[in-house]
Amino acid sequence: MTTVVFSHGKESGPWGSKITTLSNVATDMGFGVESIDYQDLDCPEARLTRLKETIAEKCNDVILVGSSMGGYVSLAAASQISARGVFLMAPALYMPDYEIQRFPYDGYVSLVHGWNDDIIPIENSLKYARHQKAQLLLLNDGHRLANSKSVISPFFRNWLEKFRYQ
């Protein structure tokens, strides 16, 4: 069974509102769900190690979903663990203090970002999407995408559909 593995942002938790909403979508569609708790780790590279270790222990057929720092962690791990796909929300890509600045993953990636994000510059998602020809949904919302769950949920469901019978 394919497992959707969620990685939360720096100041969130494993079952925040976005992850809970999207995990319900994944479960309804027949996917397994795992949400990793990184609250004890501030360093993105330590979170990357935990993600890879968790996948090695628990799952082998995975789709990665990440928000903010969790988006960075998910995309950084994707090529190393052969993820089937990556879904990113306001991902912390190309941040100056983050170790990884190039993302060689060539699988299916979709991004969601808020026009009014005051934490992660929208230009970072635009740069990645342009370079990879990735699907990008831009919303009239901020970093937390708190007002957009009703838009993100069906977008995610449609995105996940392509993995159901593969």
N, CA, C and O atoms as a DFTB+ gen file, in Angstrom:
664 C
 N C O
     1  1       0.840      -1.186       0.000
     2  2       0.000       0.000       0.000
     3  2       0.882       1.246       0.000
     4  3       1.881       1.317       0.717
     5  1       0.504       2.202      -0.798
     6  2       1.220       3.480      -0.818
     7  2       0.859       4.279       0.429
     8  3      -0.306       4.362       0.818
     9  1       1.881       4.863       1.044
    10  2       1.692       5.682       2.243
    11  2       1.999       7.132       1.919
    12  3       3.023       7.440       1.309
    13  1       1.111       8.016       2.327
    14  2       1.336       9.457       2.212
    15  2       1.997       9.892       3.518
    16  3       1.411       9.767       4.593
    17  1       3.221      10.404       3.411
    18  2       4.008      10.784       4.580
    19  2       4.042      12.305       4.669
    20  3       4.525      12.986       3.764
    21  1       3.522      12.822       5.773
    22  2       3.416      14.264       5.986
    23  2       4.574      14.772       6.847
    24  3       4.975      14.128       7.817
    25  1       5.103      15.945       6.472
    26  2       6.138      16.622       7.249
    27  2       5.674      18.054       7.519
    28  3       5.445      18.840       6.599
    29  1       5.545      18.363       8.798
    30  2       5.028      19.680       9.189
    31  2       6.117      20.746       9.180
    32  3       7.303      20.451       9.035
    33  1       5.685      21.981       9.339
    34  2       6.594      23.123       9.348
    35  2       7.277      23.325      10.688
    36  3       7.034      22.593      11.647
    37  1       8.136      24.330      10.733
    38  2       8.990      24.590      11.899
    39  2       8.194      24.804      13.183
    40  3       8.552      24.265      14.230
    41  1       7.138      25.571      13.113
    42  2       6.397      25.913      14.334
    43  2       5.032      25.249      14.397
    44  3       4.128      25.729      15.080
    45  1       4.891      24.158      13.691
    46  2       3.630      23.425      13.684
    47  2       3.844      22.079      14.361
    48  3       4.863      21.853      15.013
    49  1       2.879      21.199      14.199
    50  2       2.987      19.859      14.758
    51  2       2.518      18.839      13.745
    52  3       2.055      19.200      12.663
    53  1       2.636      17.552      14.092
    54  2       2.332      16.499      13.131
    55  2       0.854      16.405      12.748
    56  3       0.525      15.798      11.729
    57  1      -0.025      16.985      13.531
    58  2      -1.448      16.906      13.200
    59  2      -2.099      18.285      13.213
    60  3      -3.185      18.468      13.762
    61  1      -1.419      19.252      12.600
    62  2      -2.003      20.579      12.429
    63  2      -3.196      20.516      11.480
    64  3      -3.495      19.465      10.913
    65  1      -3.863      21.631      11.315
    66  2      -5.120      21.638      10.551
    67  2      -4.938      21.257       9.081
    68  3      -5.777      20.542       8.532
    69  1      -3.862      21.716       8.427
    70  2      -3.656      21.345       7.014
    71  2      -3.386      19.851       6.882
    72  3      -3.966      19.181       6.027
    73  1      -2.499      19.331       7.735
    74  2      -2.171      17.906       7.660
    75  2      -3.396      17.059       7.985
    76  3      -3.644      16.054       7.319
    77  1      -4.154      17.444       8.985
    78  2      -5.355      16.686       9.328
    79  2      -6.333      16.663       8.156
    80  3      -6.879      15.613       7.819
    81  1      -6.550      17.810       7.542
    82  2      -7.461      17.900       6.395
    83  2      -6.986      17.029       5.242
    84  3      -7.770      16.268       4.675
    85  1      -5.703      17.134       4.889
    86  2      -5.187      16.371       3.753
    87  2      -5.045      14.884       4.070
    88  3      -5.189      14.046       3.179
    89  1      -4.764      14.552       5.324
    90  2      -4.675      13.127       5.676
    91  2      -6.042      12.464       5.568
    92  3      -6.135      11.289       5.213
    93  1      -7.100      13.205       5.870
    94  2      -8.455      12.667       5.690
    95  2      -8.735      12.379       4.216
    96  3      -9.357      11.369       3.887
    97  1      -8.281      13.256       3.337
    98  2      -8.431      13.042       1.893
    99  2      -7.691      11.765       1.490
   100  3      -8.245      10.911       0.798
   101  1      -6.436      11.642       1.928
   102  2      -5.623      10.480       1.559
   103  2      -6.245       9.180       2.080
   104  3      -6.300       8.186       1.357
   105  1      -6.707       9.188       3.317
   106  2      -7.332       7.998       3.903
   107  2      -8.594       7.625       3.144
   108  3      -8.823       6.453       2.847
   109  1      -9.414       8.621       2.830
   110  2     -10.648       8.385       2.063
   111  2     -10.365       7.754       0.711
   112  3     -11.200       7.024       0.176
   113  1      -9.193       8.032       0.157
   114  2      -8.834       7.510      -1.156
   115  2      -8.112       6.158      -1.082
   116  3      -7.733       5.598      -2.111
   117  1      -7.926       5.641       0.129
   118  2      -7.333       4.325       0.278
   119  2      -5.833       4.293       0.502
   120  3      -5.225       3.225       0.442
   121  1      -5.225       5.442       0.757
   122  2      -3.796       5.495       1.035
   123  2      -3.547       5.326       2.531
   124  3      -4.391       5.688       3.351
   125  1      -2.394       4.779       2.879
   126  2      -1.952       4.817       4.258
   127  2      -1.469       6.221       4.577
   128  3      -1.151       6.988       3.667
   129  1      -1.409       6.564       5.843
   130  2      -0.994       7.907       6.260
   131  2      -0.009       7.801       7.417
   132  3      -0.191       7.014       8.345
   133  1       1.027       8.607       7.335
   134  2       2.016       8.723       8.413
   135  2       2.347      10.209       8.533
   136  3       2.617      10.872       7.532
   137  1       2.324      10.732       9.766
   138  2       2.724      12.120       9.978
   139  2       3.832      12.128      11.023
   140  3       3.634      11.705      12.162
   141  1       4.979      12.608      10.626
   142  2       6.175      12.542      11.472
   143  2       6.224      13.754      12.406
   144  3       5.954      14.883      11.997
   145  1       6.572      13.495      13.655
   146  2       6.701      14.560      14.648
   147  2       8.151      15.047      14.676
   148  3       9.063      14.298      15.027
   149  1       8.347      16.310      14.301
   150  2       9.680      16.927      14.291
   151  2       9.798      18.022      15.351
   152  3      10.768      18.780      15.335
   153  1       8.849      18.121      16.260
   154  2       8.812      19.260      17.174
   155  2      10.072      19.391      18.037
   156  3      10.364      20.478      18.536
   157  1      10.814      18.306      18.217
   158  2      12.039      18.358      19.017
   159  2      13.265      18.725      18.182
   160  3      14.372      18.809      18.712
   161  1      13.074      18.944      16.877
   162  2      14.202      19.228      15.976
   163  2      14.009      20.571      15.270
   164  3      13.042      20.745      14.529
   165  1      14.915      21.513      15.494
   166  2      14.858      22.803      14.803
   167  2      15.628      22.779      13.490
   168  3      15.333      23.558      12.584
   169  1      16.599      21.904      13.380
   170  2      17.490      21.864      12.228
   171  2      16.844      21.097      11.069
   172  3      16.438      19.948      11.243
   173  1      16.745      21.720       9.891
   174  2      16.120      21.039       8.762
   175  2      16.851      19.756       8.356
   176  3      16.216      18.794       7.923
   177  1      18.171      19.735       8.491
   178  2      18.910      18.523       8.104
   179  2      18.650      17.376       9.072
   180  3      18.617      16.217       8.657
   181  1      18.465      17.680      10.359
   182  2      18.101      16.646      11.335
   183  2      16.712      16.099      11.018
   184  3      16.462      14.904      11.177
   185  1      15.816      16.967      10.574
   186  2      14.480      16.528      10.175
   187  2      14.555      15.637       8.926
   188  3      13.818      14.659       8.808
   189  1      15.434      15.981       8.020
   190  2      15.636      15.170       6.818
   191  2      16.093      13.761       7.205
   192  3      15.601      12.775       6.657
   193  1      17.016      13.668       8.131
   194  2      17.487      12.362       8.609
   195  2      16.340      11.572       9.220
   196  3      16.189      10.384       8.938
   197  1      15.529      12.220      10.055
   198  2      14.398      11.522      10.682
   199  2      13.413      11.019       9.624
   200  3      12.919       9.896       9.723
   201  1      13.129      11.834       8.624
   202  2      12.208      11.416       7.567
   203  2      12.740      10.167       6.867
   204  3      12.007       9.194       6.688
   205  1      13.989      10.191       6.480
   206  2      14.567       9.037       5.765
   207  2      14.589       7.795       6.659
   208  3      14.327       6.693       6.179
   209  1      14.894       7.952       7.934
   210  2      14.899       6.812       8.857
   211  2      13.494       6.250       9.052
   212  3      13.310       5.033       9.077
   213  1      12.507       7.126       9.191
   214  2      11.127       6.682       9.380
   215  2      10.637       5.904       8.167
   216  3       9.992       4.864       8.301
   217  1      10.946       6.414       6.991
   218  2      10.529       5.728       5.767
   219  2      11.226       4.370       5.654
   220  3      10.599       3.384       5.265
   221  1      12.503       4.313       5.987
   222  2      13.238       3.045       5.916
   223  2      12.644       2.007       6.867
   224  3      12.632       0.816       6.556
   225  1      12.150       2.456       8.028
   226  2      11.582       1.544       9.024
   227  2      10.150       1.131       8.715
   228  3       9.777      -0.020       8.944
   229  1       9.340       2.057       8.195
   230  2       7.898       1.828       8.143
   231  2       7.285       1.695       6.759
   232  3       6.281       1.000       6.600
   233  1       7.854       2.336       5.765
   234  2       7.196       2.421       4.469
   235  2       8.215       2.187       3.367
   236  3       9.408       2.422       3.558
   237  1       7.751       1.730       2.223
   238  2       8.676       1.658       1.090
   239  2       8.080       2.254      -0.174
   240  3       8.815       2.546      -1.117
   241  1       6.789       2.438      -0.217
   242  2       6.116       3.039      -1.372
   243  2       5.453       4.316      -0.866
   244  3       4.378       4.259      -0.269
   245  1       6.089       5.477      -1.100
   246  2       5.634       6.700      -0.441
   247  2       5.387       7.864      -1.395
   248  3       5.984       7.987      -2.465
   249  1       4.479       8.696      -0.940
   250  2       4.222      10.014      -1.504
   251  2       4.514      10.979      -0.366
   252  3       4.042      10.776       0.752
   253  1       5.284      12.022      -0.636
   254  2       5.667      12.966       0.405
   255  2       4.850      14.245       0.304
   256  3       4.627      14.773      -0.786
   257  1       4.409      14.733       1.456
   258  2       3.668      15.988       1.543
   259  2       4.328      16.819       2.625
   260  3       4.508      16.356       3.751
   261  1       4.692      18.060       2.281
   262  2       5.350      18.895       3.272
   263  2       4.890      20.330       3.229
   264  3       4.536      20.867       2.180
   265  1       4.906      20.936       4.404
   266  2       4.526      22.337       4.540
   267  2       5.705      23.120       5.118
   268  3       6.295      22.709       6.117
   269  1       6.046      24.240       4.493
   270  2       7.107      25.127       4.939
   271  2       8.432      24.367       5.062
   272  3       8.915      23.833       4.064
   273  1       9.036      24.303       6.261
   274  2      10.275      23.550       6.418
   275  2      10.063      22.081       6.051
   276  3      10.968      21.426       5.536
   277  1       8.868      21.575       6.317
   278  2       8.539      20.200       5.935
   279  2       8.516      20.012       4.428
   280  3       8.742      18.906       3.938
   281  1       8.247      21.076       3.690
   282  2       8.318      21.023       2.233
   283  2       9.752      20.872       1.770
   284  3      10.048      20.084       0.873
   285  1      10.643      21.636       2.391
   286  2      12.074      21.507       2.097
   287  2      12.541      20.081       2.384
   288  3      13.200      19.456       1.553
   289  1      12.192      19.576       3.566
   290  2      12.603      18.236       3.989
   291  2      12.071      17.190       3.009
   292  3      12.803      16.283       2.612
   293  1      10.810      17.313       2.619
   294  2      10.192      16.344       1.706
   295  2      10.879      16.343       0.348
   296  3      11.208      15.282      -0.182
   297  1      11.096      17.523      -0.216
   298  2      11.717      17.593      -1.539
   299  2      13.184      17.155      -1.488
   300  3      13.670      16.505      -2.413
   301  1      13.885      17.509      -0.411
   302  2      15.281      17.102      -0.272
   303  2      15.407      15.581      -0.171
   304  3      16.391      15.010      -0.643
   305  1      14.427      14.925       0.436
   306  2      14.457      13.465       0.593
   307  2      13.956      12.723      -0.630
   308  3      14.310      11.561      -0.826
   309  1      13.154      13.352      -1.446
   310  2      12.406      12.676      -2.511
   311  2      13.253      11.818      -3.435
   312  3      12.899      10.670      -3.702
   313  1      14.353      12.345      -3.923
   314  2      15.171      11.557      -4.853
   315  2      15.944      10.467      -4.114
   316  3      16.229       9.417      -4.689
   317  1      16.281      10.701      -2.862
   318  2      17.047       9.729      -2.084
   319  2      16.214       8.503      -1.704
   320  3      16.759       7.414      -1.528
   321  1      14.906       8.675      -1.579
   322  2      14.060       7.554      -1.159
   323  2      13.126       7.091      -2.279
   324  3      12.259       6.248      -2.049
   325  1      13.291       7.622      -3.464
   326  2      12.462       7.250      -4.624
   327  2      10.974       7.448      -4.367
   328  3      10.168       6.541      -4.579
   329  1      10.625       8.632      -3.913
   330  2       9.214       8.969      -3.678
   331  2       8.439       8.934      -4.987
   332  3       8.980       9.267      -6.042
   333  1       7.174       8.533      -4.922
   334  2       6.323       8.496      -6.115
   335  2       5.901       9.894      -6.531
   336  3       5.667      10.142      -7.714
   337  1       5.800      10.806      -5.580
   338  2       5.401      12.175      -5.859
   339  2       5.613      13.027      -4.629
   340  3       5.795      12.510      -3.526
   341  1       5.589      14.354      -4.823
   342  2       5.794      15.297      -3.727
   343  2       4.786      16.432      -3.872
   344  3       4.654      17.030      -4.940
   345  1       4.076      16.720      -2.780
   346  2       3.096      17.803      -2.734
   347  2       3.583      18.790      -1.683
   348  3       3.762      18.428      -0.520
   349  1       3.797      20.044      -2.095
   350  2       4.416      21.045      -1.236
   351  2       3.490      22.231      -0.992
   352  3       2.830      22.718      -1.910
   353  1       3.451      22.691       0.266
   354  2       2.669      23.869       0.625
   355  2       3.602      24.903       1.237
   356  3       4.220      24.656       2.273
   357  1       3.703      26.061       0.594
   358  2       4.584      27.142       1.040
   359  2       5.956      26.597       1.435
   360  3       6.431      26.850       2.542
   361  1       6.597      25.844       0.526
   362  2       7.843      25.169       0.896
   363  2       9.007      26.133       1.099
   364  3       9.143      27.137       0.399
   365  1       9.838      25.798       2.077
   366  2      11.004      26.619       2.413
   367  2      12.177      26.246       1.502
   368  3      13.199      25.738       1.965
   369  1      12.018      26.503       0.219
   370  2      13.063      26.201      -0.762
   371  2      13.971      27.414      -0.935
   372  3      13.536      28.559      -0.812
   373  1      15.230      27.143      -1.221
   374  2      16.230      28.181      -1.499
   375  2      16.414      29.172      -0.348
   376  3      16.718      30.343      -0.572
   377  1      16.228      28.698       0.870
   378  2      16.442      29.567       2.024
   379  2      17.946      29.657       2.297
   380  3      18.641      28.644       2.218
   381  1      18.458      30.842       2.615
   382  2      19.905      31.054       2.693
   383  2      20.642      30.150       3.683
   384  3      21.782      29.773       3.411
   385  1      20.052      29.795       4.794
   386  2      20.758      29.006       5.805
   387  2      20.547      27.504       5.653
   388  3      21.060      26.725       6.456
   389  1      19.802      27.088       4.640
   390  2      19.534      25.660       4.453
   391  2      20.621      25.044       3.590
   392  3      21.063      25.630       2.602
   393  1      21.041      23.854       3.984
   394  2      22.176      23.195       3.344
   395  2      21.930      22.879       1.863
   396  3      22.799      23.126       1.026
   397  1      20.775      22.345       1.545
   398  2      20.491      21.916       0.175
   399  2      19.863      23.071      -0.607
   400  3      18.876      23.666      -0.175
   401  1      20.442      23.373      -1.747
   402  2      19.950      24.454      -2.599
   403  2      19.553      23.955      -3.987
   404  3      18.964      24.699      -4.771
   405  1      19.876      22.700      -4.289
   406  2      19.493      22.092      -5.574
   407  2      18.697      20.838      -5.272
   408  3      19.058      20.056      -4.392
   409  1      17.632      20.656      -5.995
   410  2      16.713      19.558      -5.740
   411  2      16.607      18.698      -6.994
   412  3      15.872      19.042      -7.920
   413  1      17.338      17.577      -7.033
   414  2      17.423      16.778      -8.257
   415  2      16.209      15.887      -8.532
   416  3      16.179      15.199      -9.552
   417  1      15.230      15.884      -7.666
   418  2      14.069      15.015      -7.856
   419  2      13.362      15.354      -9.166
   420  3      13.057      16.518      -9.427
   421  1      13.102      14.342      -9.986
   422  2      12.459      14.597     -11.284
   423  2      11.096      13.917     -11.388
   424  3      10.579      13.715     -12.487
   425  1      10.523      13.570     -10.250
   426  2       9.183      12.987     -10.232
   427  2       8.109      14.051     -10.275
   428  3       8.384      15.216     -10.562
   429  1       6.887      13.646      -9.989
   430  2       5.742      14.537     -10.091
   431  2       5.619      15.409      -8.843
   432  3       5.444      14.895      -7.738
   433  1       5.712      16.731      -9.021
   434  2       5.659      17.685      -7.919
   435  2       4.578      18.724      -8.187
   436  3       4.455      19.245      -9.296
   437  1       3.801      19.013      -7.152
   438  2       2.868      20.136      -7.186
   439  2       3.134      21.016      -5.976
   440  3       3.472      20.531      -4.896
   441  1       2.974      22.319      -6.177
   442  2       3.190      23.282      -5.106
   443  2       1.952      24.155      -4.928
   444  3       1.225      24.435      -5.881
   445  1       1.734      24.573      -3.694
   446  2       0.710      25.555      -3.350
   447  2       1.419      26.642      -2.548
   448  3       2.181      26.346      -1.627
   449  1       1.168      27.886      -2.898
   450  2       1.822      28.982      -2.178
   451  2       0.854      30.169      -2.113
   452  3       0.069      30.396      -3.033
   453  1       0.925      30.908      -1.026
   454  2       0.082      32.099      -0.871
   455  2       0.776      33.340      -1.387
   456  3       1.960      33.561      -1.134
   457  1       0.027      34.139      -2.109
   458  2       0.572      35.406      -2.617
   459  2       1.069      36.292      -1.481
   460  3       2.013      37.061      -1.662
   461  1       0.439      36.190      -0.309
   462  2       0.740      37.087       0.808
   463  2       1.647      36.447       1.853
   464  3       1.638      36.857       3.013
   465  1       2.417      35.461       1.461
   466  2       3.311      34.770       2.394
   467  2       4.399      35.732       2.869
   468  3       5.157      36.272       2.062
   469  1       4.469      35.938       4.180
   470  2       5.480      36.853       4.732
   471  2       6.644      36.096       5.386
   472  3       7.501      36.706       6.025
   473  1       6.672      34.772       5.226
   474  2       7.738      33.947       5.805
   475  2       8.661      33.403       4.710
   476  3       9.880      33.562       4.777
   477  1       8.068      32.764       3.710
   478  2       8.826      32.189       2.592
   479  2       8.471      32.988       1.335
   480  3       7.305      33.021       0.942
   481  1       9.441      33.622       0.706
   482  2       9.134      34.412      -0.492
   483  2       8.480      33.557      -1.589
   484  3       8.958      32.469      -1.911
   485  1       7.406      34.058      -2.141
   486  2       6.701      33.354      -3.209
   487  2       7.619      33.110      -4.413
   488  3       7.438      32.150      -5.163
   489  1       8.590      33.983      -4.579
   490  2       9.536      33.836      -5.687
   491  2      10.291      32.498      -5.625
   492  3      10.707      31.969      -6.656
   493  1      10.460      31.962      -4.425
   494  2      11.166      30.687      -4.280
   495  2      10.372      29.549      -4.923
   496  3      10.939      28.700      -5.611
   497  1       9.066      29.537      -4.695
   498  2       8.225      28.511      -5.334
   499  2       8.123      28.742      -6.834
   500  3       8.117      27.789      -7.613
   501  1       8.045      30.005      -7.238
   502  2       8.016      30.320      -8.672
   503  2       9.305      29.841      -9.357
   504  3       9.262      29.283     -10.454
   505  1      10.440      30.063      -8.702
   506  2      11.731      29.634      -9.254
   507  2      11.755      28.114      -9.430
   508  3      12.142      27.616     -10.487
   509  1      11.345      27.386      -8.401
   510  2      11.357      25.922      -8.496
   511  2      10.381      25.433      -9.570
   512  3      10.730      24.598     -10.404
   513  1       9.166      25.959      -9.539
   514  2       8.142      25.524     -10.507
   515  2       8.584      25.815     -11.937
   516  3       8.394      24.985     -12.826
   517  1       9.164      26.970     -12.158
   518  2       9.632      27.339     -13.499
   519  2      10.740      26.392     -13.957
   520  3      10.726      25.911     -15.090
   521  1      11.688      26.133     -13.078
   522  2      12.828      25.282     -13.419
   523  2      12.391      23.835     -13.685
   524  3      12.893      23.199     -14.612
   525  1      11.470      23.321     -12.888
   526  2      11.050      21.917     -13.001
   527  2       9.786      21.728     -13.844
   528  3       9.357      20.600     -14.084
   529  1       9.195      22.842     -14.290
   530  2       7.909      22.782     -15.001
   531  2       6.857      22.091     -14.116
   532  3       6.048      21.296     -14.593
   533  1       6.892      22.412     -12.838
   534  2       5.985      21.818     -11.856
   535  2       4.673      22.589     -11.805
   536  3       4.616      23.779     -12.115
   537  1       3.637      21.893     -11.414
   538  2       2.324      22.504     -11.234
   539  2       2.384      23.402      -9.996
   540  3       2.900      22.993      -8.956
   541  1       1.857      24.624     -10.109
   542  2       1.897      25.592      -9.013
   543  2       0.545      26.276      -8.895
   544  3       0.049      26.871      -9.852
   545  1      -0.048      26.182      -7.701
   546  2      -1.312      26.847      -7.405
   547  2      -1.013      28.020      -6.485
   548  3      -0.514      27.832      -5.375
   549  1      -1.319      29.238      -6.947
   550  2      -1.112      30.444      -6.158
   551  2      -2.450      30.916      -5.608
   552  3      -3.434      31.032      -6.339
   553  1      -2.469      31.186      -4.304
   554  2      -3.715      31.535      -3.630
   555  2      -3.602      32.873      -2.912
   556  3      -2.512      33.293      -2.523
   557  1      -4.731      33.531      -2.744
   558  2      -4.783      34.791      -2.012
   559  2      -4.814      34.478      -0.518
   560  3      -5.861      34.546       0.125
   561  1      -3.649      34.135       0.016
   562  2      -3.543      33.717       1.406
   563  2      -2.117      33.975       1.883
   564  3      -1.254      34.379       1.104
   565  1      -1.884      33.738       3.162
   566  2      -0.573      33.916       3.751
   567  2       0.185      32.608       3.858
   568  3      -0.163      31.615       3.220
   569  1       1.236      32.623       4.684
   570  2       2.114      31.467       4.805
   571  2       1.389      30.218       5.295
   572  3       1.636      29.123       4.789
   573  1       0.521      30.366       6.250
   574  2      -0.160      29.200       6.836
   575  2      -1.267      28.644       5.940
   576  3      -1.781      27.555       6.195
   577  1      -1.630      29.375       4.906
   578  2      -2.701      28.960       3.990
   579  2      -3.983      28.614       4.749
   580  3      -4.757      27.752       4.331
   581  1      -4.189      29.303       5.872
   582  2      -5.291      29.001       6.791
   583  2      -6.670      29.200       6.172
   584  3      -7.624      28.525       6.561
   585  1      -6.788      30.111       5.220
   586  2      -8.097      30.391       4.618
   587  2      -8.324      29.619       3.321
   588  3      -9.297      29.871       2.610
   589  1      -7.440      28.691       3.014
   590  2      -7.496      28.037       1.698
   591  2      -7.667      26.522       1.748
   592  3      -7.550      25.862       0.716
   593  1      -7.939      25.961       2.908
   594  2      -8.079      24.498       2.992
   595  2      -9.189      23.978       2.078
   596  3      -9.093      22.870       1.550
   597  1     -10.242      24.776       1.893
   598  2     -11.348      24.335       1.032
   599  2     -10.947      24.323      -0.445
   600  3     -11.613      23.678      -1.254
   601  1      -9.882      25.018      -0.803
   602  2      -9.354      24.991      -2.169
   603  2      -8.243      23.940      -2.290
   604  3      -8.168      23.218      -3.284
   605  1      -7.387      23.864      -1.273
   606  2      -6.264      22.931      -1.306
   607  2      -6.737      21.485      -1.267
   608  3      -6.168      20.629      -1.944
   609  1      -7.763      21.207      -0.488
   610  2      -8.248      19.832      -0.332
   611  2      -8.656      19.183      -1.656
   612  3      -8.168      18.092      -1.950
   613  1      -9.530      19.797      -2.477
   614  2      -9.854      19.170      -3.765
   615  2      -8.686      19.171      -4.746
   616  3      -8.582      18.274      -5.582
   617  1      -7.805      20.166      -4.654
   618  2      -6.603      20.201      -5.487
   619  2      -5.720      18.991      -5.151
   620  3      -5.210      18.317      -6.046
   621  1      -5.550      18.729      -3.861
   622  2      -4.763      17.586      -3.401
   623  2      -5.419      16.268      -3.819
   624  3      -4.737      15.350      -4.275
   625  1      -6.736      16.175      -3.665
   626  2      -7.460      14.957      -4.066
   627  2      -7.229      14.673      -5.554
   628  3      -6.946      13.536      -5.930
   629  1      -7.346      15.674      -6.377
   630  2      -7.131      15.522      -7.809
   631  2      -5.683      15.116      -8.096
   632  3      -5.431      14.267      -8.951
   633  1      -4.742      15.720      -7.386
   634  2      -3.332      15.395      -7.556
   635  2      -3.057      13.941      -7.166
   636  3      -2.342      13.231      -7.873
   637  1      -3.626      13.500      -6.039
   638  2      -3.421      12.129      -5.560
   639  2      -4.037      11.081      -6.486
   640  3      -3.572       9.942      -6.540
   641  1      -5.068      11.465      -7.201
   642  2      -5.794      10.524      -8.062
   643  2      -4.846       9.798      -9.022
   644  3      -5.041       8.615      -9.299
   645  1      -3.850      10.472      -9.520
   646  2      -2.948       9.856     -10.499
   647  2      -2.094       8.756      -9.905
   648  3      -1.478       7.992     -10.648
   649  1      -2.040       8.652      -8.563
   650  2      -1.241       7.618      -7.913
   651  2      -2.070       6.419      -7.445
   652  3      -1.513       5.410      -7.012
   653  1      -3.379       6.525      -7.531
   654  2      -4.245       5.489      -6.946
   655  2      -4.056       4.110      -7.536
   656  3      -4.037       3.125      -6.798
   657  1      -3.917       4.012      -8.825
   658  2      -3.918       2.706      -9.466
   659  2      -2.594       2.366     -10.119
   660  3      -2.524       1.466     -10.957
   661  1      -1.565       3.064      -9.751
   662  2      -0.231       2.795     -10.315
   663  2       0.462       1.716      -9.505
   664  3       1.594       1.343      -9.814
